[in-house]
């Protein structure tokens, strides 16, 4: 094990798209256990998520990452040292590990790592069976509350959360339409994932295509993007339709340019509901979700796809991929061999 | 009883503020009972409501009033002829009576009139104990779901729905802040109606005053106005806050100018919910509301205020008063002596 810890610290608040220069790559001494109830983890994969763009701009559901702080990131790795009998060297864990090679985490309290279930590949544990799978699961089922036969539309449909939302909605008996950018992504969600229809927002008129693909209008719109697509979906909402607010990636690089949904009064006319959620609130219910997601995954009913970039130094580039639509499936950054 | 029926028929779809010339005032023969199950009603008071502006512009939760059709309006009057034993001449009723002196209504089905409870003044039966009281009641309690000690903010607070929302919220143990235009209205809602605080949106910085008057942020924002005030309220929403969408009067005269709420992502960060409703959906639950509203009213715990304009020919002017903020309390139009 190297004595060096490569770390990416926030150097500047980004303006628009994240730049490499917004972070300082440093070599620091590897951290050590300093008190009881700690583990030292060798990070292997980092989760790359749109919400990280918000974390470096302003306080929201979590305080903003401070200038000089290690960039906050979810990820997974292997325990290399522990002074808590609940964790042994070799255990695979996930948690808020940061953009760095090693991290010391407390074994109790909110910042503690989660032991990964045996037999699940690390990449899937960060994707369909990780935070994004859970986000899709609770957002769709707890906030959206789908009923069999309803029409579910999801944007960012070929992304980590969207692909899970669509598949779960199909498993719950819904008609599913995905909105994604480009023919390849659209072909993939209908061909591989079993979505009923796809809309290529880069090439098609989304409002017109929503009318064509949702003849009974939209019962649940699961929004990952915001902007004009949210407005188009609102206009086509069914009576008592629900809009699940998961994200608004179209506005993350320039919050001042993010427009409000001018068609929000559809919620009034259609007796609709628009509701937001944060997956952090569901940690006490993770068990029920894992049981169902895990069973579907093992049975081959729930597919996963990850898009892996290599090397800690490429973390800012990996984050940019989310905002240029380069990733298909879950974007991960591999920083060491398992 | 006159053989003449004065009628205001829609002549043109209004552009911006409603004009007298958007309606034709005609003298037509008084309608007569033509078949079983009808009543002839002499209209006495018409309810003047912001939503009527929408009815003459486009289809929404009701089809648009057609050019040449009698202007749709809720109102109350006295039965003068009936061929249904359930209704006797002299009965006071309310219903969709239109801008006219007389109306023939079916006594069964959706368009049937409601008999008014004895002992309730007609004006109150069209206000705090009428559709606007019910709108406040179900919107606040069923959609907003207030808990004792929570902070409720209502816009259009000195209007018909707003004054009811604030008083009901107080009766349910909430802290209540009203947003209204002008010192007189603000003094009235805090002085007479017992609101905890008022914000004069014409003279004060609403966002700043929301911070001052809602130190624990906003648990329920009951929106009658839309626009910048909705945005200010969203920004100050409490964790798990609810936005009850009742109307958006700021945009009714120019829907194209109505901005979407750019701060809608507060719903995500705060795990909030924004939900619309239409009072027409609650007709099977009117009994429970009347029981509670009536008891409060009789006990003097729920105050009413009506603002009466005289003369059917002044109906367009009465409607305009809503959009220039001239009315305090419920705007009514008196068209005949009871």
XYZ file of C-alpha atoms in Angstrom:
676
model
C 0.000 0.000 0.000
C 1.362 3.348 -1.039
C 2.114 5.963 1.601
C 0.864 8.573 -0.819
C -2.734 9.669 -1.015
C -3.662 11.362 -4.263
C -6.403 13.891 -3.511
C -8.480 16.271 -5.592
C -9.330 19.348 -3.548
C -11.769 22.025 -4.664
C -9.709 24.982 -5.878
C -12.409 27.277 -7.269
C -16.167 27.441 -7.621
C -16.832 26.531 -11.240
C -18.354 28.953 -13.680
C -20.476 26.953 -16.072
C -18.994 23.599 -17.011
C -16.535 22.153 -14.511
C -12.870 22.654 -15.496
C -9.856 20.603 -14.481
C -8.475 23.794 -12.964
C -11.374 23.969 -10.512
C -9.565 21.195 -8.594
C -6.043 20.765 -7.255
C -4.551 17.307 -7.623
C -2.176 16.838 -4.701
C -0.093 14.073 -3.265
C -0.554 13.949 0.478
C 0.437 11.459 3.165
C -1.958 8.553 3.364
C -4.362 9.131 6.288
C -4.157 6.843 9.304
C -6.521 5.581 11.930
C -6.350 8.022 14.814
C -8.990 6.784 17.219
C -11.386 3.960 18.015
C -14.223 3.269 15.559
C -12.481 3.970 12.294
C -11.630 2.164 9.080
C -9.074 3.001 6.421
C -10.461 2.326 2.941
C -8.594 1.971 -0.346
C -11.020 3.527 -2.836
C -11.571 1.530 -6.027
C -14.504 3.118 -7.862
C -16.022 6.577 -7.527
C -19.637 7.299 -8.347
C -19.983 10.243 -10.760
C -23.287 12.041 -10.234
C -24.943 15.208 -11.588
C -25.714 16.349 -8.060
C -21.972 16.788 -7.458
C -22.133 19.875 -9.666
C -24.506 21.442 -7.156
C -22.343 20.479 -4.190
C -19.496 22.687 -5.395
C -21.662 25.707 -6.150
C -23.866 26.349 -3.131
C -25.441 25.004 0.042
C -28.507 22.912 -0.718
C -29.547 19.633 0.875
C -25.910 19.310 1.901
C -23.567 22.187 2.683
C -21.403 23.233 -0.236
C -17.936 21.683 -0.444
C -15.563 24.351 0.869
C -12.644 25.645 -1.150
C -9.661 23.512 -0.147
C -11.809 20.564 0.902
C -11.505 17.133 -0.700
C -14.169 16.892 -3.407
C -17.184 15.072 -1.988
C -18.054 11.852 -3.773
C -19.842 8.628 -3.187
C -17.772 5.561 -3.995
C -16.672 2.084 -3.011
C -13.474 0.456 -1.885
C -11.781 -2.167 0.224
C -11.064 -1.898 3.930
C -7.300 -2.035 4.497
C -7.222 -1.303 8.213
C -9.862 -1.279 10.909
C -10.070 -0.893 14.653
C -13.776 -1.837 14.742
C -14.589 -5.561 14.970
C -17.570 -5.019 12.629
C -15.194 -4.261 9.743
C -12.302 -6.486 8.668
C -9.537 -5.822 6.161
C -10.769 -7.051 2.798
C -14.387 -6.012 3.340
C -15.890 -4.122 0.428
C -17.715 -0.982 1.506
C -19.411 2.052 -0.010
C -19.860 5.542 1.360
C -18.867 9.167 0.994
C -15.245 8.515 0.214
C -14.279 11.640 -1.732
C -12.067 12.118 -4.756
C -8.985 10.443 -3.317
C -7.140 7.140 -3.127
C -7.710 6.501 0.562
C -10.128 7.662 3.180
C -10.564 7.187 6.919
C -14.234 6.849 7.846
C -15.950 6.572 11.219
C -17.653 3.214 11.704
C -20.599 4.673 13.623
C -22.956 7.537 12.874
C -24.029 9.211 9.654
C -20.705 9.058 7.859
C -20.173 5.312 8.357
C -19.628 3.076 5.325
C -22.063 0.379 4.214
C -20.775 -3.170 3.813
C -21.526 -4.424 0.321
C -23.413 -7.689 -0.085
C -21.218 -10.623 -1.163
C -21.468 -11.727 -4.770
C -22.446 -8.358 -6.204
C -19.894 -6.807 -8.555
C -18.596 -3.505 -7.235
C -19.783 -1.634 -10.332
C -23.385 -2.807 -9.915
C -23.200 -2.002 -6.215
C -22.575 1.606 -7.257
C -25.242 1.610 -9.951
C -28.500 -0.313 -10.174
C -27.964 -1.772 -6.685
C -26.518 1.462 -5.320
C -27.607 5.027 -4.723
C -28.968 5.525 -8.229
C -31.010 2.324 -8.131
C -32.354 3.391 -4.745
C -33.090 6.876 -6.073
C -35.111 5.391 -8.914
C -36.841 2.922 -6.614
C -38.025 5.339 -3.924
C -38.617 8.252 -6.270
C -40.819 6.214 -8.557
C -42.609 4.065 -5.991
C -42.819 6.348 -2.961
C -43.295 9.725 -4.655
C -44.765 8.685 -8.017
C -46.894 5.800 -6.690
C -47.496 4.052 -10.015
C -50.535 1.897 -10.599
C -50.605 -0.953 -13.071
C -51.468 0.245 -16.561
C -50.412 3.834 -15.959
C -48.115 5.729 -18.302
C -44.698 6.676 -16.925
C -42.363 9.059 -18.743
C -38.763 9.475 -17.629
C -36.182 11.947 -18.885
C -32.467 11.235 -18.810
C -33.748 7.767 -19.613
C -30.402 6.296 -20.636
C -28.690 7.652 -17.544
C -28.126 5.828 -14.282
C -31.364 6.819 -12.582
C -33.509 6.944 -15.723
C -32.650 3.446 -16.881
C -33.597 2.119 -13.455
C -36.836 4.125 -13.273
C -38.022 2.815 -16.634
C -37.237 -0.791 -15.858
C -38.860 -0.662 -12.421
C -41.949 0.964 -13.920
C -42.167 -1.847 -16.488
C -41.823 -4.424 -13.700
C -44.727 -2.694 -11.943
C -46.922 -3.052 -15.031
C -46.708 0.473 -16.462
C -46.371 1.708 -20.007
C -42.966 3.435 -20.174
C -41.669 6.150 -22.457
C -38.066 7.321 -22.130
C -36.611 10.627 -23.279
C -32.922 10.480 -24.179
C -30.423 12.178 -26.457
C -29.483 10.370 -29.663
C -30.523 7.300 -31.606
C -28.132 4.900 -29.860
C -29.519 5.661 -26.430
C -33.093 5.480 -27.701
C -32.465 2.157 -29.412
C -30.870 0.804 -26.263
C -33.721 1.673 -23.891
C -36.373 0.234 -26.193
C -34.309 -2.700 -27.483
C -32.409 -3.833 -24.405
C -34.381 -2.414 -21.502
C -37.904 -2.993 -22.817
C -39.198 0.594 -22.724
C -42.372 0.895 -24.816
C -41.161 3.963 -26.682
C -38.297 6.432 -26.771
C -38.114 10.097 -27.674
C -34.850 11.528 -28.993
C -34.933 15.066 -27.638
C -32.013 16.070 -29.828
C -33.800 15.149 -33.055
C -37.516 15.160 -32.299
C -40.229 17.564 -31.153
C -40.678 16.333 -27.587
C -44.167 17.804 -27.090
C -45.464 16.271 -30.312
C -43.850 12.915 -29.583
C -45.294 12.856 -26.065
C -48.735 13.209 -27.621
C -48.009 10.350 -30.019
C -46.453 7.989 -27.517
C -48.764 8.751 -24.570
C -52.310 8.616 -25.963
C -53.692 8.447 -22.413
C -51.428 11.302 -21.338
C -48.773 11.090 -18.601
C -49.613 9.693 -15.174
C -46.077 9.994 -13.822
C -43.303 12.161 -15.181
C -39.977 11.399 -13.503
C -37.822 14.441 -14.156
C -34.049 14.359 -14.267
C -33.558 17.310 -16.581
C -35.882 20.296 -16.031
C -36.187 23.020 -18.666
C -38.285 22.687 -21.816
C -38.774 18.940 -21.405
C -40.389 19.438 -17.988
C -42.674 22.030 -19.554
C -43.664 19.695 -22.377
C -44.451 16.921 -19.910
C -46.541 19.243 -17.707
C -48.614 20.224 -20.707
C -49.405 16.577 -21.374
C -50.062 15.535 -17.783
C -53.037 13.244 -17.128
C -55.688 13.949 -14.529
C -54.106 13.492 -11.078
C -50.702 13.158 -12.706
C -47.535 13.255 -10.641
C -44.230 14.944 -11.424
C -41.347 13.411 -9.498
C -38.556 15.970 -9.178
C -35.280 14.107 -9.068
C -32.992 16.582 -10.784
C -32.646 19.306 -13.375
C -29.383 18.607 -15.139
C -30.202 21.143 -17.870
C -29.722 23.905 -15.319
C -26.863 22.661 -13.175
C -24.130 24.491 -15.035
C -26.000 27.779 -15.058
C -28.639 27.993 -12.371
C -29.487 31.554 -13.365
C -30.535 30.320 -16.806
C -32.825 27.592 -15.458
C -36.339 28.658 -16.306
C -39.272 27.854 -14.117
C -41.843 25.522 -15.650
C -44.211 28.008 -17.288
C -46.836 25.281 -17.643
C -46.977 24.641 -13.898
C -50.684 25.558 -13.824
C -51.319 22.200 -15.482
C -50.961 20.981 -11.906
C -54.054 22.990 -11.056
C -56.151 22.119 -14.103
C -55.213 18.433 -13.858
C -55.228 18.254 -10.039
C -51.591 17.242 -10.320
C -48.764 17.006 -7.856
C -45.098 17.917 -8.275
C -42.884 16.655 -5.497
C -39.207 16.493 -4.760
C -37.225 14.007 -2.740
C -33.659 13.320 -1.651
C -32.474 9.752 -1.399
C -30.617 10.495 1.863
C -34.028 10.486 3.594
C -34.625 6.835 2.747
C -31.645 5.207 4.428
C -33.797 3.471 7.027
C -35.785 1.819 4.245
C -32.858 0.634 2.147
C -33.440 -2.970 3.198
C -36.818 -3.304 1.526
C -35.480 -1.775 -1.668
C -32.402 -3.993 -1.829
C -34.523 -7.072 -1.382
C -36.686 -6.272 -4.410
C -33.945 -4.753 -6.582
C -31.565 -7.602 -5.772
C -34.127 -10.263 -6.637
C -34.940 -8.618 -9.974
C -31.236 -8.218 -10.741
C -30.382 -11.835 -9.907
C -33.318 -13.001 -12.027
C -32.097 -10.951 -15.001
C -35.204 -8.773 -14.972
C -33.328 -5.620 -14.101
C -30.341 -4.810 -16.289
C -27.411 -2.616 -15.442
C -24.959 -0.704 -17.552
C -21.936 1.203 -16.384
C -19.690 3.572 -18.265
C -16.225 3.546 -16.735
C -13.515 6.186 -17.031
C -10.084 5.332 -15.646
C -7.856 7.315 -13.323
C -8.458 9.677 -10.415
C -6.940 12.558 -12.377
C -9.812 12.207 -14.851
C -12.537 12.829 -12.272
C -13.408 16.336 -13.573
C -13.565 14.957 -17.128
C -15.822 12.127 -15.973
C -18.128 14.660 -14.336
C -18.246 16.704 -17.552
C -19.406 13.624 -19.484
C -22.719 13.764 -17.611
C -23.430 17.282 -18.854
C -22.482 16.589 -22.463
C -24.557 13.418 -22.548
C -21.545 11.219 -23.316
C -22.342 8.524 -20.765
C -24.808 5.725 -21.313
C -25.817 4.102 -18.053
C -24.054 4.855 -14.803
C -20.890 6.936 -15.020
C -18.133 5.542 -12.818
C -14.498 6.414 -12.301
C -12.125 3.541 -11.649
C -9.164 4.574 -9.557
C -7.580 1.246 -8.630
C -7.835 -2.464 -9.328
C -10.078 -4.338 -6.881
C -92.086 39.153 -12.480
C -90.808 40.763 -15.642
C -91.159 38.956 -18.954
C -87.778 40.323 -19.911
C -84.539 38.530 -19.176
C -81.483 40.730 -19.261
C -78.552 38.615 -20.385
C -74.829 39.201 -20.861
C -73.524 37.035 -23.669
C -69.849 36.635 -24.510
C -69.166 38.773 -27.582
C -65.395 38.476 -27.913
C -62.479 36.722 -26.272
C -60.830 39.400 -24.153
C -57.339 40.610 -24.816
C -55.797 41.487 -21.480
C -58.195 43.080 -19.049
C -61.880 42.305 -19.640
C -63.755 45.139 -21.417
C -67.459 45.924 -21.338
C -67.427 45.403 -25.108
C -66.395 41.751 -24.641
C -70.044 41.142 -23.676
C -73.408 41.924 -25.290
C -76.128 43.048 -22.917
C -79.431 41.899 -24.442
C -83.035 41.851 -23.442
C -84.484 38.456 -24.208
C -87.762 36.744 -23.331
C -87.731 35.282 -19.851
C -87.045 31.512 -20.101
C -89.815 29.092 -19.125
C -90.035 25.589 -17.768
C -90.184 23.288 -20.774
C -90.062 19.820 -19.239
C -90.214 17.850 -15.990
C -87.461 18.356 -13.460
C -86.809 22.058 -13.876
C -86.878 25.208 -11.794
C -87.036 28.819 -12.865
C -84.796 30.981 -10.674
C -84.785 34.764 -10.238
C -81.096 35.522 -9.760
C -80.305 37.896 -6.908
C -76.536 37.832 -6.398
C -73.769 36.729 -8.727
C -70.423 35.444 -7.492
C -67.518 37.280 -9.130
C -64.464 35.040 -9.315
C -60.969 35.281 -10.844
C -61.430 31.896 -12.504
C -64.117 33.427 -14.732
C -61.350 35.203 -16.622
C -59.981 31.790 -17.611
C -63.396 30.478 -18.636
C -63.672 33.041 -21.428
C -60.184 32.490 -22.770
C -59.646 28.745 -23.213
C -60.720 25.236 -22.290
C -59.305 24.189 -18.943
C -61.049 22.283 -16.154
C -64.293 23.416 -17.819
C -64.792 24.041 -21.522
C -64.418 27.685 -22.523
C -67.596 29.746 -22.698
C -68.479 29.931 -26.399
C -68.922 33.231 -28.212
C -72.632 34.007 -28.047
C -73.163 31.951 -24.892
C -74.479 33.466 -21.658
C -71.474 34.283 -19.476
C -70.956 31.444 -17.004
C -71.243 32.473 -13.383
C -71.963 31.017 -10.019
C -74.694 32.825 -8.129
C -77.782 32.595 -5.967
C -81.462 33.427 -6.352
C -85.003 32.562 -5.491
C -87.080 29.829 -7.104
C -90.098 31.424 -8.843
C -91.483 28.356 -10.579
C -90.847 24.650 -10.196
C -92.216 21.391 -11.493
C -90.123 19.311 -9.097
C -91.630 18.669 -5.634
C -88.149 19.022 -4.091
C -88.099 22.726 -4.941
C -90.834 25.202 -4.047
C -91.290 28.807 -5.131
C -89.549 30.952 -2.577
C -86.662 28.535 -1.989
C -83.231 30.144 -2.057
C -80.765 28.253 -4.215
C -77.240 28.596 -5.577
C -75.690 27.201 -8.716
C -74.290 28.026 -12.125
C -76.832 30.658 -12.976
C -74.970 32.801 -15.497
C -74.882 36.563 -15.999
C -78.628 37.038 -16.378
C -81.775 37.877 -14.464
C -83.412 34.472 -14.729
C -82.294 30.955 -15.386
C -83.954 27.600 -15.877
C -81.967 24.822 -14.229
C -82.445 21.057 -14.214
C -83.243 19.729 -10.744
C -81.268 16.518 -11.216
C -77.719 15.839 -12.373
C -74.594 17.962 -12.360
C -76.208 21.290 -13.172
C -78.809 21.158 -10.404
C -78.989 24.013 -7.895
C -78.208 23.622 -4.203
C -80.822 24.666 -1.654
C -79.345 27.170 0.742
C -79.555 26.475 4.465
C -82.199 28.563 6.261
C -80.986 31.475 8.342
C -77.818 32.135 6.369
C -77.702 35.495 4.586
C -77.450 35.093 0.836
C -74.219 37.042 0.690
C -72.478 34.742 3.178
C -73.872 31.739 1.334
C -71.913 32.942 -1.687
C -68.781 33.756 0.299
C -67.406 32.185 3.443
C -70.154 29.536 3.417
C -70.080 29.172 -0.356
C -67.679 28.058 -3.051
C -64.841 30.258 -1.859
C -65.181 29.069 1.742
C -65.178 25.495 0.467
C -62.186 26.208 -1.768
C -60.249 27.506 1.221
C -61.390 24.632 3.409
C -60.492 21.733 1.132
C -57.444 23.384 -0.398
C -55.930 24.121 2.991
C -56.983 20.992 4.863
C -56.999 18.327 2.154
C -54.072 19.503 0.018
C -52.062 21.540 2.534
C -52.701 19.263 5.548
C -51.688 21.739 8.254
C -50.408 20.592 11.604
C -50.755 22.642 14.753
C -47.915 25.107 15.150
C -47.008 25.168 11.481
C -46.553 28.381 9.518
C -49.100 29.072 6.790
C -48.642 31.861 4.239
C -51.487 32.869 1.943
C -51.433 35.317 -0.953
C -54.483 37.271 -2.044
C -55.054 37.252 1.700
C -57.751 39.933 1.736
C -59.655 38.259 -1.077
C -62.507 35.814 -0.739
C -60.464 32.625 -0.613
C -57.460 34.095 1.148
C -59.409 35.553 4.057
C -60.995 32.141 4.607
C -57.706 30.245 4.323
C -56.032 32.434 6.934
C -58.881 32.210 9.415
C -59.241 28.437 9.035
C -55.489 28.034 9.478
C -55.664 30.089 12.691
C -58.564 27.919 13.902
C -56.375 24.869 13.240
C -53.607 26.287 15.427
C -51.216 27.599 12.795
C -49.170 30.752 12.615
C -50.580 32.724 9.670
C -49.009 35.364 7.458
C -51.076 37.031 4.744
C -49.817 38.784 1.631
C -52.094 41.534 0.353
C -51.916 44.796 -1.543
C -52.083 47.996 0.494
C -52.092 49.085 4.102
C -55.867 48.905 4.542
C -56.060 45.266 3.550
C -53.037 44.405 5.674
C -54.478 46.199 8.696
C -57.781 44.413 8.194
C -56.377 40.865 8.071
C -54.203 41.375 11.142
C -56.656 43.573 13.058
C -60.020 42.005 12.279
C -59.182 38.503 11.127
C -56.392 37.712 13.571
C -53.607 36.930 11.108
C -50.234 36.964 12.895
C -48.614 39.187 10.293
C -49.271 40.816 6.953
C -47.012 41.672 4.037
C -47.960 44.536 1.738
C -46.619 43.344 -1.598
C -47.159 46.770 -3.129
C -44.917 48.511 -0.612
C -42.621 45.863 0.834
C -39.938 43.429 -0.302
C -41.905 40.191 -0.105
C -38.872 37.877 0.079
C -37.297 39.894 2.886
C -40.569 40.174 4.792
C -41.187 36.417 4.472
C -37.844 35.879 6.162
C -38.781 38.284 8.944
C -42.315 37.034 9.508
C -41.622 33.305 9.070
C -38.538 32.562 11.191
C -39.271 28.823 10.942
C -39.833 29.137 7.197
C -43.085 28.273 5.388
C -44.793 24.946 5.952
C -47.771 25.720 3.712
C -47.953 28.357 1.022
C -51.486 28.739 -0.332
C -51.080 30.460 -3.680
C -53.750 32.586 -5.285
C -51.459 34.794 -7.326
C -48.465 33.057 -8.949
C -45.594 35.118 -10.350
C -42.855 36.624 -8.215
C -44.696 36.019 -4.958
C -44.838 32.283 -5.620
C -41.115 32.369 -6.327
C -40.389 34.212 -3.094
C -42.438 31.704 -1.118
C -40.722 28.718 -2.756
C -37.354 30.128 -1.788
C -38.438 30.265 1.841
C -40.171 26.883 1.987
C -39.590 24.729 5.066
C -38.521 21.117 4.948
C -41.463 19.081 3.609
C -43.306 22.280 2.799
C -46.461 22.238 0.685
C -47.515 24.690 -1.994
C -51.270 24.624 -2.563
C -52.024 25.855 -6.076
C -55.395 27.539 -6.021
C -54.901 30.214 -8.654
C -52.507 32.587 -10.360
C -54.365 35.843 -10.713
C -51.194 37.698 -11.689
C -51.212 35.813 -14.981
C -54.894 35.564 -15.838
C -54.986 38.611 -18.079
C -51.899 37.579 -20.001
C -51.140 33.894 -19.772
C -48.173 34.271 -22.107
C -46.530 36.600 -19.594
C -46.975 34.238 -16.652
C -43.538 33.051 -15.698
C -42.881 29.618 -14.357
C -41.615 29.528 -10.773
C -37.857 29.623 -11.313
C -37.294 28.511 -7.721
C -39.244 25.274 -8.196
C -36.156 23.230 -7.309
C -36.752 24.279 -3.714
C -39.294 21.466 -3.882
C -36.405 19.076 -4.415
C -34.000 20.503 -1.857
C -36.758 20.807 0.764
C -38.593 17.602 -0.190
C -41.581 19.802 -0.919
C -44.826 19.233 -2.715
C -46.750 21.575 -5.020
C -50.251 20.416 -5.759
C -53.295 21.784 -7.530
C -56.960 21.147 -6.899
C -60.359 22.164 -8.247
C -63.228 22.608 -5.830
C -65.628 20.858 -8.231
C -64.001 17.569 -7.202
C -65.159 17.952 -3.606
C -68.907 18.174 -4.054
C -69.501 14.811 -2.374
C -67.691 16.076 0.719
C -69.435 19.426 1.010
C -71.436 18.234 4.015
C -68.442 17.798 6.296
C -67.132 21.227 5.337
C -70.433 23.020 5.869
C -70.767 21.497 9.307
C -67.419 22.868 10.467
C -67.559 26.179 8.584
C -71.154 26.810 9.687
C -70.363 26.130 13.343
C -67.370 28.494 13.278
C -69.436 31.148 11.509
C -72.357 30.902 13.935
C -69.931 31.096 16.858
C -68.357 34.258 15.433
C -65.000 32.551 14.988
C -65.035 32.852 11.214
C -65.702 36.300 9.834
C -67.002 37.181 6.429
C -66.746 40.300 4.311
C -68.404 40.952 1.001
C -67.846 43.749 -1.459
C -71.018 44.338 -3.430
C -71.386 46.061 -6.789
C -74.910 46.765 -8.001
C -76.492 46.034 -11.359
C -76.148 43.261 -13.905
C -74.784 45.729 -16.456
C -71.800 46.247 -14.154
C -70.727 42.598 -14.207
C -67.641 43.219 -16.401
C -66.637 46.115 -14.141
C -67.076 43.911 -11.070
C -64.825 41.294 -12.658
C -62.191 43.933 -13.391
C -62.125 44.915 -9.708
C -60.558 41.530 -8.898
C -57.618 42.203 -11.182
C -56.983 45.734 -9.990
C -57.195 44.673 -6.358
C -60.143 46.971 -5.622
C -62.180 44.397 -3.735
C -61.692 43.530 -0.099
C -63.346 40.246 0.792
C -65.663 38.469 -1.577
C -66.682 40.364 -4.704
C -70.403 40.022 -5.393
C -72.754 41.557 -7.893
C -76.272 42.309 -6.718
C -78.779 42.167 -9.539
C -82.104 42.246 -7.702
C -83.577 42.713 -4.229
C -84.078 39.429 -2.379
